[in-house]
Amino acid sequence: MGDPIPAGLGKRGRPPHLPTDENRRKIIALMAFDKNEAQIAAALSISVPTLKKHYFRELAAKLEARQRVEGKLLGALMKEVDAGNVSAIDKVFKRLDRHDLARGIQPPTATKPAKAKPLGKKAQAEIDAHDNSGEGRWGSLLN
């Protein structure tokens, strides 16, 4: 659908694959999401040997791929924070809280005293009936 017609269409053999920076970025992004070589090759419409031939450096950095992508995203997020984007600031705080929880650090929480649930008339009458503290009309007789 979106692929242009190759320049060598109609000639014998398959046209040579030319690696591009866009394809390199795609490979790093796909590796960050734990895709295997066959899936990455299928996404680029090339064979696995062609993938290994032209993109061996990117494939060798498989362990770093997730950290690279995460670093880029955090860099972009911090630019938004510097610009004053409130949503980005909120995301950074949430990410820091998750990071602290993963390391076992409890974030400080502002605890408000629990609000007492208001009782209905029947529930309050039941409590008052069992209360013999002497404050009610019959309390002095019960003590």
mmCIF file of C-alpha atoms in Angstrom:
data_model
loop_
_atom_site.group_PDB
_atom_site.id
_atom_site.type_symbol
_atom_site.label_atom_id
_atom_site.label_comp_id
_atom_site.label_asym_id
_atom_site.label_seq_id
_atom_site.Cartn_x
_atom_site.Cartn_y
_atom_site.Cartn_z
ATOM 1 C CA MET A 1 0.000 0.000 0.000
ATOM 2 C CA GLY A 2 2.549 2.593 1.046
ATOM 3 C CA ASP A 3 5.650 1.013 -0.512
ATOM 4 C CA PRO A 4 6.905 2.798 -3.638
ATOM 5 C CA ILE A 5 7.546 0.798 -6.780
ATOM 6 C CA PRO A 6 11.205 -0.269 -6.700
ATOM 7 C CA ALA A 7 13.535 1.235 -9.306
ATOM 8 C CA GLY A 8 14.564 -2.129 -10.748
ATOM 9 C CA LEU A 9 11.052 -3.439 -11.338
ATOM 10 C CA GLY A 10 10.954 -5.806 -14.296
ATOM 11 C CA LYS A 11 14.674 -6.545 -14.239
ATOM 12 C CA ARG A 12 16.104 -9.902 -13.242
ATOM 13 C CA GLY A 13 16.676 -10.590 -9.564
ATOM 14 C CA ARG A 14 15.709 -8.666 -6.509
ATOM 15 C CA PRO A 15 16.930 -5.075 -6.150
ATOM 16 C CA PRO A 16 19.623 -4.613 -3.497
ATOM 17 C CA HIS A 17 18.530 -3.504 -0.063
ATOM 18 C CA LEU A 18 19.812 -0.095 0.955
ATOM 19 C CA PRO A 19 19.932 0.511 4.726
ATOM 20 C CA THR A 20 18.445 3.799 5.880
ATOM 21 C CA ASP A 21 18.458 5.706 9.148
ATOM 22 C CA GLU A 22 14.689 5.243 9.356
ATOM 23 C CA ASN A 23 15.095 1.460 9.158
ATOM 24 C CA ARG A 24 17.816 1.584 11.817
ATOM 25 C CA ARG A 25 15.440 3.439 14.149
ATOM 26 C CA LYS A 26 12.689 0.909 13.405
ATOM 27 C CA ILE A 27 15.021 -1.965 14.291
ATOM 28 C CA ILE A 28 16.024 -0.393 17.611
ATOM 29 C CA ALA A 29 12.368 0.296 18.462
ATOM 30 C CA LEU A 30 11.315 -3.260 17.566
ATOM 31 C CA MET A 31 14.163 -4.739 19.615
ATOM 32 C CA ALA A 32 13.100 -2.581 22.568
ATOM 33 C CA PHE A 33 9.783 -4.437 22.422
ATOM 34 C CA ASP A 34 11.556 -7.840 22.397
ATOM 35 C CA LYS A 35 10.872 -8.736 18.767
ATOM 36 C CA ASN A 36 13.030 -11.501 17.301
ATOM 37 C CA GLU A 37 15.048 -11.292 14.088
ATOM 38 C CA ALA A 38 12.366 -12.960 11.958
ATOM 39 C CA GLN A 39 9.724 -10.485 13.118
ATOM 40 C CA ILE A 40 12.032 -7.507 12.531
ATOM 41 C CA ALA A 41 12.927 -8.763 9.041
ATOM 42 C CA ALA A 42 9.235 -9.207 8.236
ATOM 43 C CA ALA A 43 8.503 -5.648 9.405
ATOM 44 C CA LEU A 44 11.162 -4.327 6.994
ATOM 45 C CA SER A 45 10.113 -6.708 4.162
ATOM 46 C CA ILE A 46 13.577 -8.254 3.948
ATOM 47 C CA SER A 47 15.005 -11.670 4.715
ATOM 48 C CA VAL A 48 16.779 -12.548 7.957
ATOM 49 C CA PRO A 49 20.197 -12.912 6.224
ATOM 50 C CA THR A 50 19.752 -9.447 4.670
ATOM 51 C CA LEU A 51 18.842 -8.074 8.072
ATOM 52 C CA LYS A 52 21.955 -9.598 9.616
ATOM 53 C CA LYS A 53 24.132 -8.372 6.732
ATOM 54 C CA HIS A 54 23.091 -4.707 6.798
ATOM 55 C CA TYR A 55 22.075 -4.132 10.425
ATOM 56 C CA PHE A 56 24.549 -6.235 12.426
ATOM 57 C CA ARG A 57 25.529 -3.300 14.678
ATOM 58 C CA GLU A 58 21.925 -2.659 15.675
ATOM 59 C CA LEU A 59 21.319 -6.357 16.283
ATOM 60 C CA ALA A 60 24.462 -6.585 18.446
ATOM 61 C CA ALA A 61 23.134 -3.804 20.682
ATOM 62 C CA LYS A 62 19.948 -5.721 21.528
ATOM 63 C CA LEU A 63 20.527 -5.443 25.271
ATOM 64 C CA GLU A 64 20.901 -1.677 25.011
ATOM 65 C CA ALA A 65 17.886 -1.111 22.755
ATOM 66 C CA ARG A 66 15.344 -0.737 25.544
ATOM 67 C CA GLN A 67 17.576 1.658 27.482
ATOM 68 C CA ARG A 68 18.217 3.714 24.331
ATOM 69 C CA VAL A 69 14.521 4.102 23.596
ATOM 70 C CA GLU A 70 13.709 4.811 27.231
ATOM 71 C CA GLY A 71 16.491 7.404 27.393
ATOM 72 C CA LYS A 72 15.168 9.185 24.318
ATOM 73 C CA LEU A 73 11.647 9.224 25.690
ATOM 74 C CA LEU A 74 12.771 10.517 29.070
ATOM 75 C CA GLY A 75 14.828 13.220 27.360
ATOM 76 C CA ALA A 76 11.788 14.381 25.404
ATOM 77 C CA LEU A 77 9.689 14.236 28.559
ATOM 78 C CA MET A 78 12.184 16.381 30.466
ATOM 79 C CA LYS A 79 12.116 18.989 27.660
ATOM 80 C CA GLU A 80 8.361 19.185 28.135
ATOM 81 C CA VAL A 81 8.833 19.528 31.894
ATOM 82 C CA ASP A 82 11.262 22.407 31.330
ATOM 83 C CA ALA A 83 8.668 24.046 29.078
ATOM 84 C CA GLY A 84 6.151 23.871 31.940
ATOM 85 C CA ASN A 85 3.889 21.124 30.606
ATOM 86 C CA VAL A 86 1.829 20.085 33.635
ATOM 87 C CA SER A 87 0.946 16.681 32.187
ATOM 88 C CA ALA A 88 4.641 15.910 31.633
ATOM 89 C CA ILE A 89 5.455 16.972 35.201
ATOM 90 C CA ASP A 90 2.769 14.611 36.494
ATOM 91 C CA LYS A 91 4.164 11.739 34.406
ATOM 92 C CA VAL A 92 7.683 12.341 35.743
ATOM 93 C CA PHE A 93 6.433 12.266 39.343
ATOM 94 C CA LYS A 94 4.502 9.036 38.711
ATOM 95 C CA ARG A 95 7.560 7.481 37.097
ATOM 96 C CA LEU A 96 9.745 8.487 40.039
ATOM 97 C CA ASP A 97 7.216 7.001 42.471
ATOM 98 C CA ARG A 98 7.189 3.711 40.519
ATOM 99 C CA HIS A 99 10.975 3.690 40.491
ATOM 100 C CA ASP A 100 11.100 4.257 44.256
ATOM 101 C CA LEU A 101 8.562 1.494 44.883
ATOM 102 C CA ALA A 102 10.586 -0.901 42.738
ATOM 103 C CA ARG A 103 13.653 -0.117 44.848
ATOM 104 C CA GLY A 104 11.692 -0.576 48.080
ATOM 105 C CA ILE A 105 11.534 3.103 49.037
ATOM 106 C CA GLN A 106 8.186 4.219 50.356
ATOM 107 C CA PRO A 107 7.214 7.663 49.054
ATOM 108 C CA PRO A 108 6.096 10.184 51.652
ATOM 109 C CA THR A 109 2.345 10.308 51.872
ATOM 110 C CA ALA A 110 0.236 13.052 53.300
ATOM 111 C CA THR A 111 -2.222 11.201 55.498
ATOM 112 C CA LYS A 112 -5.458 12.901 56.351
ATOM 113 C CA PRO A 113 -7.403 11.758 59.363
ATOM 114 C CA ALA A 114 -10.191 9.414 58.389
ATOM 115 C CA LYS A 115 -13.510 11.160 58.246
ATOM 116 C CA ALA A 116 -16.109 9.530 60.463
ATOM 117 C CA LYS A 117 -19.057 8.197 58.540
ATOM 118 C CA PRO A 118 -22.228 9.929 59.719
ATOM 119 C CA LEU A 119 -24.647 7.604 61.481
ATOM 120 C CA GLY A 120 -28.321 7.414 60.737
ATOM 121 C CA LYS A 121 -31.001 8.018 63.352
ATOM 122 C CA LYS A 122 -31.541 4.326 64.119
ATOM 123 C CA ALA A 123 -27.841 3.563 64.457
ATOM 124 C CA GLN A 124 -27.306 6.557 66.760
ATOM 125 C CA ALA A 125 -30.342 5.540 68.878
ATOM 126 C CA GLU A 126 -28.882 2.022 69.200
ATOM 127 C CA ILE A 127 -25.539 3.421 70.398
ATOM 128 C CA ASP A 128 -27.268 5.790 72.818
ATOM 129 C CA ALA A 129 -29.385 2.930 74.213
ATOM 130 C CA HIS A 130 -26.277 0.909 75.103
ATOM 131 C CA ASP A 131 -24.355 3.904 76.415
ATOM 132 C CA ASN A 132 -24.386 4.016 80.205
ATOM 133 C CA SER A 133 -21.944 6.848 80.734
ATOM 134 C CA GLY A 134 -24.372 8.823 82.862
ATOM 135 C CA GLU A 135 -24.901 11.661 80.444
ATOM 136 C CA GLY A 136 -28.379 10.630 79.302
ATOM 137 C CA ARG A 137 -31.667 10.893 81.161
ATOM 138 C CA TRP A 138 -31.425 7.402 82.674
ATOM 139 C CA GLY A 139 -27.649 7.168 82.936
ATOM 140 C CA SER A 140 -27.521 8.071 86.643
ATOM 141 C CA LEU A 141 -29.907 5.239 87.499
ATOM 142 C CA LEU A 142 -27.861 2.634 85.586
ATOM 143 C CA ASN A 143 -24.581 3.394 87.383
#
